[in-house]
């Protein structure tokens, strides 16, 4: 039991990473180049497809990331699919509001 | 000739509107609801398709606009296509830099 609890705790602290399947880059508030590097690294490690995801204001940055990869790093990059959606976000006062999301699937 | 010049001048002062073909909503810095209203109005005026366009940081807002129209105003709204691209933007010091763009095509 103790071991299992430990495992759960580890899983929780790494939640953000562990809930992402391979080949996903979640774009947040860092400068675009951080995510550009992450995408290029995934392709260099053999990924055929990479999904670039973002929520809210980071959506613009996700598009920047894909455009930078396309124009500066991987010639002939293909945008396979772009999906937009909404998620419920829980605010600090426990109310919920909608936040837009984007998922851009790209391949070499 | 004089008439033609006048027509050209009018065209130039209305450049932003006249270069946009019908059924395009260009999302900028206003609150999302301004653009939501523009989209809904175009559909109510008989448009079959509306293109929602934005550049740079307004890209996130364009996604918000489409999601708000879908969830609050037009049930069954279809996202037909999402295209991303880059444009050259001329800065104040006459250098150019890339700016990302998005065009989301929606239909009732």
Tab-separated table of C-alpha atoms in Angstrom:
chain	number	residue	atom	x	y	z
A	1	UNK	CA	0.000	0.000	0.000
A	2	UNK	CA	2.732	2.411	0.995
A	3	UNK	CA	4.474	1.869	-2.286
A	4	UNK	CA	1.277	2.370	-4.189
A	5	UNK	CA	0.659	5.666	-2.394
A	6	UNK	CA	4.133	6.796	-3.230
A	7	UNK	CA	3.544	5.898	-6.829
A	8	UNK	CA	0.340	7.904	-6.824
A	9	UNK	CA	2.058	10.890	-5.360
A	10	UNK	CA	4.792	10.733	-7.939
A	11	UNK	CA	2.133	10.453	-10.616
A	12	UNK	CA	0.397	13.525	-9.280
A	13	UNK	CA	3.477	15.685	-9.133
A	14	UNK	CA	4.245	14.710	-12.700
A	15	UNK	CA	0.608	14.937	-13.709
A	16	UNK	CA	1.112	17.552	-16.382
A	17	UNK	CA	3.712	15.476	-18.132
A	18	UNK	CA	2.212	12.034	-17.593
A	19	UNK	CA	-1.245	12.918	-18.933
A	20	UNK	CA	0.301	14.029	-22.210
A	21	UNK	CA	0.807	11.211	-24.672
A	22	UNK	CA	4.058	11.203	-26.620
A	23	UNK	CA	4.636	13.810	-29.296
A	24	UNK	CA	2.570	16.526	-27.665
A	25	UNK	CA	3.997	19.967	-26.986
A	26	UNK	CA	1.850	22.056	-24.630
A	27	UNK	CA	2.490	25.720	-25.321
A	28	UNK	CA	2.318	28.026	-22.293
A	29	UNK	CA	3.831	31.324	-21.258
A	30	UNK	CA	7.506	30.778	-22.095
A	31	UNK	CA	9.074	32.434	-25.138
A	32	UNK	CA	8.098	30.692	-28.409
A	33	UNK	CA	11.636	29.403	-29.003
A	34	UNK	CA	11.367	27.070	-25.976
A	35	UNK	CA	8.500	25.267	-27.666
A	36	UNK	CA	10.097	25.439	-31.121
A	37	UNK	CA	13.059	23.576	-29.641
A	38	UNK	CA	10.731	20.986	-28.064
A	39	UNK	CA	9.002	20.365	-31.414
A	40	UNK	CA	12.239	20.094	-33.385
A	41	UNK	CA	13.664	17.727	-30.744
A	42	UNK	CA	10.644	15.443	-31.034
A	43	UNK	CA	11.045	15.227	-34.801
A	44	UNK	CA	14.786	14.601	-34.421
A	45	UNK	CA	13.979	11.784	-32.003
A	46	UNK	CA	11.976	10.073	-34.713
A	47	UNK	CA	8.441	11.374	-34.175
A	48	UNK	CA	6.361	11.289	-37.351
A	49	UNK	CA	3.720	13.631	-35.995
A	50	UNK	CA	3.755	16.255	-33.275
A	51	UNK	CA	0.671	17.847	-31.731
A	52	UNK	CA	1.066	21.444	-30.593
A	53	UNK	CA	-1.589	22.335	-28.003
A	54	UNK	CA	-2.461	25.566	-26.228
A	55	UNK	CA	-5.250	27.218	-24.232
A	56	UNK	CA	-6.456	30.791	-23.950
A	57	UNK	CA	-3.987	33.545	-24.722
A	58	UNK	CA	-1.246	30.993	-25.519
A	59	UNK	CA	-3.143	30.006	-28.688
A	60	UNK	CA	-1.442	32.794	-30.649
A	61	UNK	CA	1.928	31.557	-29.433
A	62	UNK	CA	1.135	28.004	-30.577
A	63	UNK	CA	0.528	29.314	-34.100
A	64	UNK	CA	3.800	31.287	-33.889
A	65	UNK	CA	5.630	28.113	-32.845
A	66	UNK	CA	4.330	26.138	-35.822
A	67	UNK	CA	5.132	28.977	-38.229
A	68	UNK	CA	8.675	29.341	-36.863
A	69	UNK	CA	9.299	25.579	-37.132
A	70	UNK	CA	7.986	25.663	-40.710
A	71	UNK	CA	9.959	28.674	-41.903
A	72	UNK	CA	13.222	28.315	-39.993
A	73	UNK	CA	13.757	24.664	-39.071
A	74	UNK	CA	11.863	22.048	-41.061
A	75	UNK	CA	11.345	22.806	-44.732
A	76	UNK	CA	8.198	21.203	-46.097
A	77	UNK	CA	6.540	20.846	-42.694
A	78	UNK	CA	2.921	19.816	-43.201
A	79	UNK	CA	0.008	21.003	-41.082
A	80	UNK	CA	-2.180	17.890	-40.996
A	81	UNK	CA	-5.015	19.195	-38.862
A	82	UNK	CA	-6.063	22.150	-36.729
A	83	UNK	CA	-8.815	21.615	-34.172
A	84	UNK	CA	-10.347	24.225	-31.885
A	85	UNK	CA	-12.525	23.556	-28.876
A	86	UNK	CA	-13.498	24.896	-25.448
A	87	UNK	CA	-12.766	23.599	-21.975
A	88	UNK	CA	-14.216	24.550	-18.614
A	89	UNK	CA	-11.667	26.295	-16.448
A	90	UNK	CA	-12.199	26.543	-12.683
A	91	UNK	CA	-11.443	30.044	-11.423
A	92	UNK	CA	-9.990	30.935	-8.037
A	93	UNK	CA	-13.458	31.704	-6.645
A	94	UNK	CA	-14.652	28.223	-7.744
A	95	UNK	CA	-16.761	29.556	-10.585
A	96	UNK	CA	-16.093	28.051	-13.998
A	97	UNK	CA	-15.548	29.802	-17.277
A	98	UNK	CA	-14.885	28.617	-20.805
A	99	UNK	CA	-11.402	28.718	-22.232
A	100	UNK	CA	-10.672	28.126	-25.902
A	101	UNK	CA	-8.158	25.484	-26.959
A	102	UNK	CA	-6.265	24.649	-30.132
A	103	UNK	CA	-4.494	21.497	-31.287
A	104	UNK	CA	-2.279	21.731	-34.368
A	105	UNK	CA	-1.043	18.404	-35.749
A	106	UNK	CA	2.105	18.690	-37.844
A	107	UNK	CA	4.349	16.219	-39.664
A	108	UNK	CA	7.680	16.368	-41.513
B	1	UNK	CA	-10.464	60.703	-65.337
B	2	UNK	CA	-11.563	62.991	-62.520
B	3	UNK	CA	-14.330	60.633	-61.600
B	4	UNK	CA	-12.019	57.683	-61.670
B	5	UNK	CA	-9.612	59.468	-59.318
B	6	UNK	CA	-12.412	60.196	-56.930
B	7	UNK	CA	-13.430	56.595	-56.992
B	8	UNK	CA	-9.854	55.582	-56.244
B	9	UNK	CA	-9.655	57.950	-53.309
B	10	UNK	CA	-12.868	56.648	-51.857
B	11	UNK	CA	-11.575	53.150	-52.305
B	12	UNK	CA	-8.408	54.062	-50.454
B	13	UNK	CA	-10.108	55.650	-47.482
B	14	UNK	CA	-12.269	52.563	-47.173
B	15	UNK	CA	-9.362	50.278	-47.893
B	16	UNK	CA	-9.767	48.075	-44.854
B	17	UNK	CA	-13.354	47.345	-45.684
B	18	UNK	CA	-13.114	47.212	-49.459
B	19	UNK	CA	-10.196	44.779	-49.568
B	20	UNK	CA	-12.213	42.328	-47.522
B	21	UNK	CA	-14.549	40.259	-49.629
B	22	UNK	CA	-18.010	39.717	-48.191
B	23	UNK	CA	-18.456	37.475	-45.185
B	24	UNK	CA	-15.081	38.199	-43.621
B	25	UNK	CA	-14.778	39.316	-40.011
B	26	UNK	CA	-11.334	40.664	-39.133
B	27	UNK	CA	-10.753	40.210	-35.410
B	28	UNK	CA	-8.677	42.920	-33.718
B	29	UNK	CA	-8.382	44.412	-30.253
B	30	UNK	CA	-12.026	45.017	-29.367
B	31	UNK	CA	-13.825	42.747	-26.897
B	32	UNK	CA	-14.785	39.383	-28.444
B	33	UNK	CA	-18.517	40.148	-28.314
B	34	UNK	CA	-18.098	42.891	-30.958
B	35	UNK	CA	-16.902	40.276	-33.426
B	36	UNK	CA	-19.406	37.677	-32.265
B	37	UNK	CA	-22.142	40.168	-33.141
B	38	UNK	CA	-20.555	40.797	-36.559
B	39	UNK	CA	-20.469	37.055	-37.308
B	40	UNK	CA	-24.051	36.446	-36.177
B	41	UNK	CA	-25.231	39.453	-38.204
B	42	UNK	CA	-23.590	38.104	-41.347
B	43	UNK	CA	-25.340	34.745	-40.924
B	44	UNK	CA	-28.647	36.500	-40.238
B	45	UNK	CA	-28.164	38.501	-43.447
B	46	UNK	CA	-28.038	35.252	-45.391
B	47	UNK	CA	-24.317	34.406	-45.483
B	48	UNK	CA	-23.681	30.683	-45.921
B	49	UNK	CA	-20.064	30.927	-44.841
B	50	UNK	CA	-18.153	33.429	-42.735
B	51	UNK	CA	-14.377	33.700	-42.546
B	52	UNK	CA	-12.969	34.858	-39.205
B	53	UNK	CA	-9.447	36.254	-39.654
B	54	UNK	CA	-6.863	37.536	-37.186
B	55	UNK	CA	-3.168	38.317	-36.884
B	56	UNK	CA	-0.678	38.093	-34.029
B	57	UNK	CA	-2.053	38.250	-30.503
B	58	UNK	CA	-5.633	38.562	-31.802
B	59	UNK	CA	-5.489	34.934	-32.994
B	60	UNK	CA	-6.591	33.706	-29.552
B	61	UNK	CA	-9.516	36.116	-29.669
B	62	UNK	CA	-10.569	34.807	-33.106
B	63	UNK	CA	-10.785	31.292	-31.646
B	64	UNK	CA	-12.791	32.679	-28.698
B	65	UNK	CA	-15.182	34.375	-31.136
B	66	UNK	CA	-15.853	31.156	-33.050
B	67	UNK	CA	-16.317	29.174	-29.822
B	68	UNK	CA	-18.749	31.761	-28.414
B	69	UNK	CA	-20.773	31.794	-31.650
B	70	UNK	CA	-20.871	27.988	-31.577
B	71	UNK	CA	-21.863	27.572	-27.944
B	72	UNK	CA	-24.133	30.560	-27.367
B	73	UNK	CA	-25.641	31.662	-30.676
B	74	UNK	CA	-25.675	29.145	-33.519
B	75	UNK	CA	-26.252	25.540	-32.542
B	76	UNK	CA	-24.619	23.131	-34.959
B	77	UNK	CA	-22.139	25.666	-36.309
B	78	UNK	CA	-19.576	23.858	-38.476
B	79	UNK	CA	-15.891	24.731	-38.661
B	80	UNK	CA	-15.148	24.044	-42.336
B	81	UNK	CA	-11.473	24.947	-42.389
B	82	UNK	CA	-8.731	26.494	-40.286
B	83	UNK	CA	-5.667	27.849	-42.078
B	84	UNK	CA	-2.572	29.358	-40.472
B	85	UNK	CA	0.111	31.351	-42.238
B	86	UNK	CA	2.660	34.168	-41.786
B	87	UNK	CA	2.744	37.672	-43.166
B	88	UNK	CA	5.518	40.234	-43.243
B	89	UNK	CA	4.725	43.174	-41.002
B	90	UNK	CA	6.582	46.475	-41.442
B	91	UNK	CA	7.711	47.853	-38.086
B	92	UNK	CA	7.981	51.527	-37.166
B	93	UNK	CA	11.739	51.510	-37.877
B	94	UNK	CA	11.059	50.115	-41.367
B	95	UNK	CA	12.378	46.660	-40.528
B	96	UNK	CA	10.047	43.787	-41.251
B	97	UNK	CA	9.090	40.917	-39.005
B	98	UNK	CA	6.848	37.907	-39.423
B	99	UNK	CA	3.400	37.876	-37.913
B	100	UNK	CA	1.259	34.738	-37.727
B	101	UNK	CA	-2.253	34.733	-39.157
B	102	UNK	CA	-5.308	32.515	-38.865
B	103	UNK	CA	-8.421	32.146	-41.010
B	104	UNK	CA	-11.300	30.107	-39.634
B	105	UNK	CA	-14.094	29.333	-42.114
B	106	UNK	CA	-17.439	28.550	-40.479
B	107	UNK	CA	-20.921	27.737	-41.751
B	108	UNK	CA	-24.362	27.250	-40.220
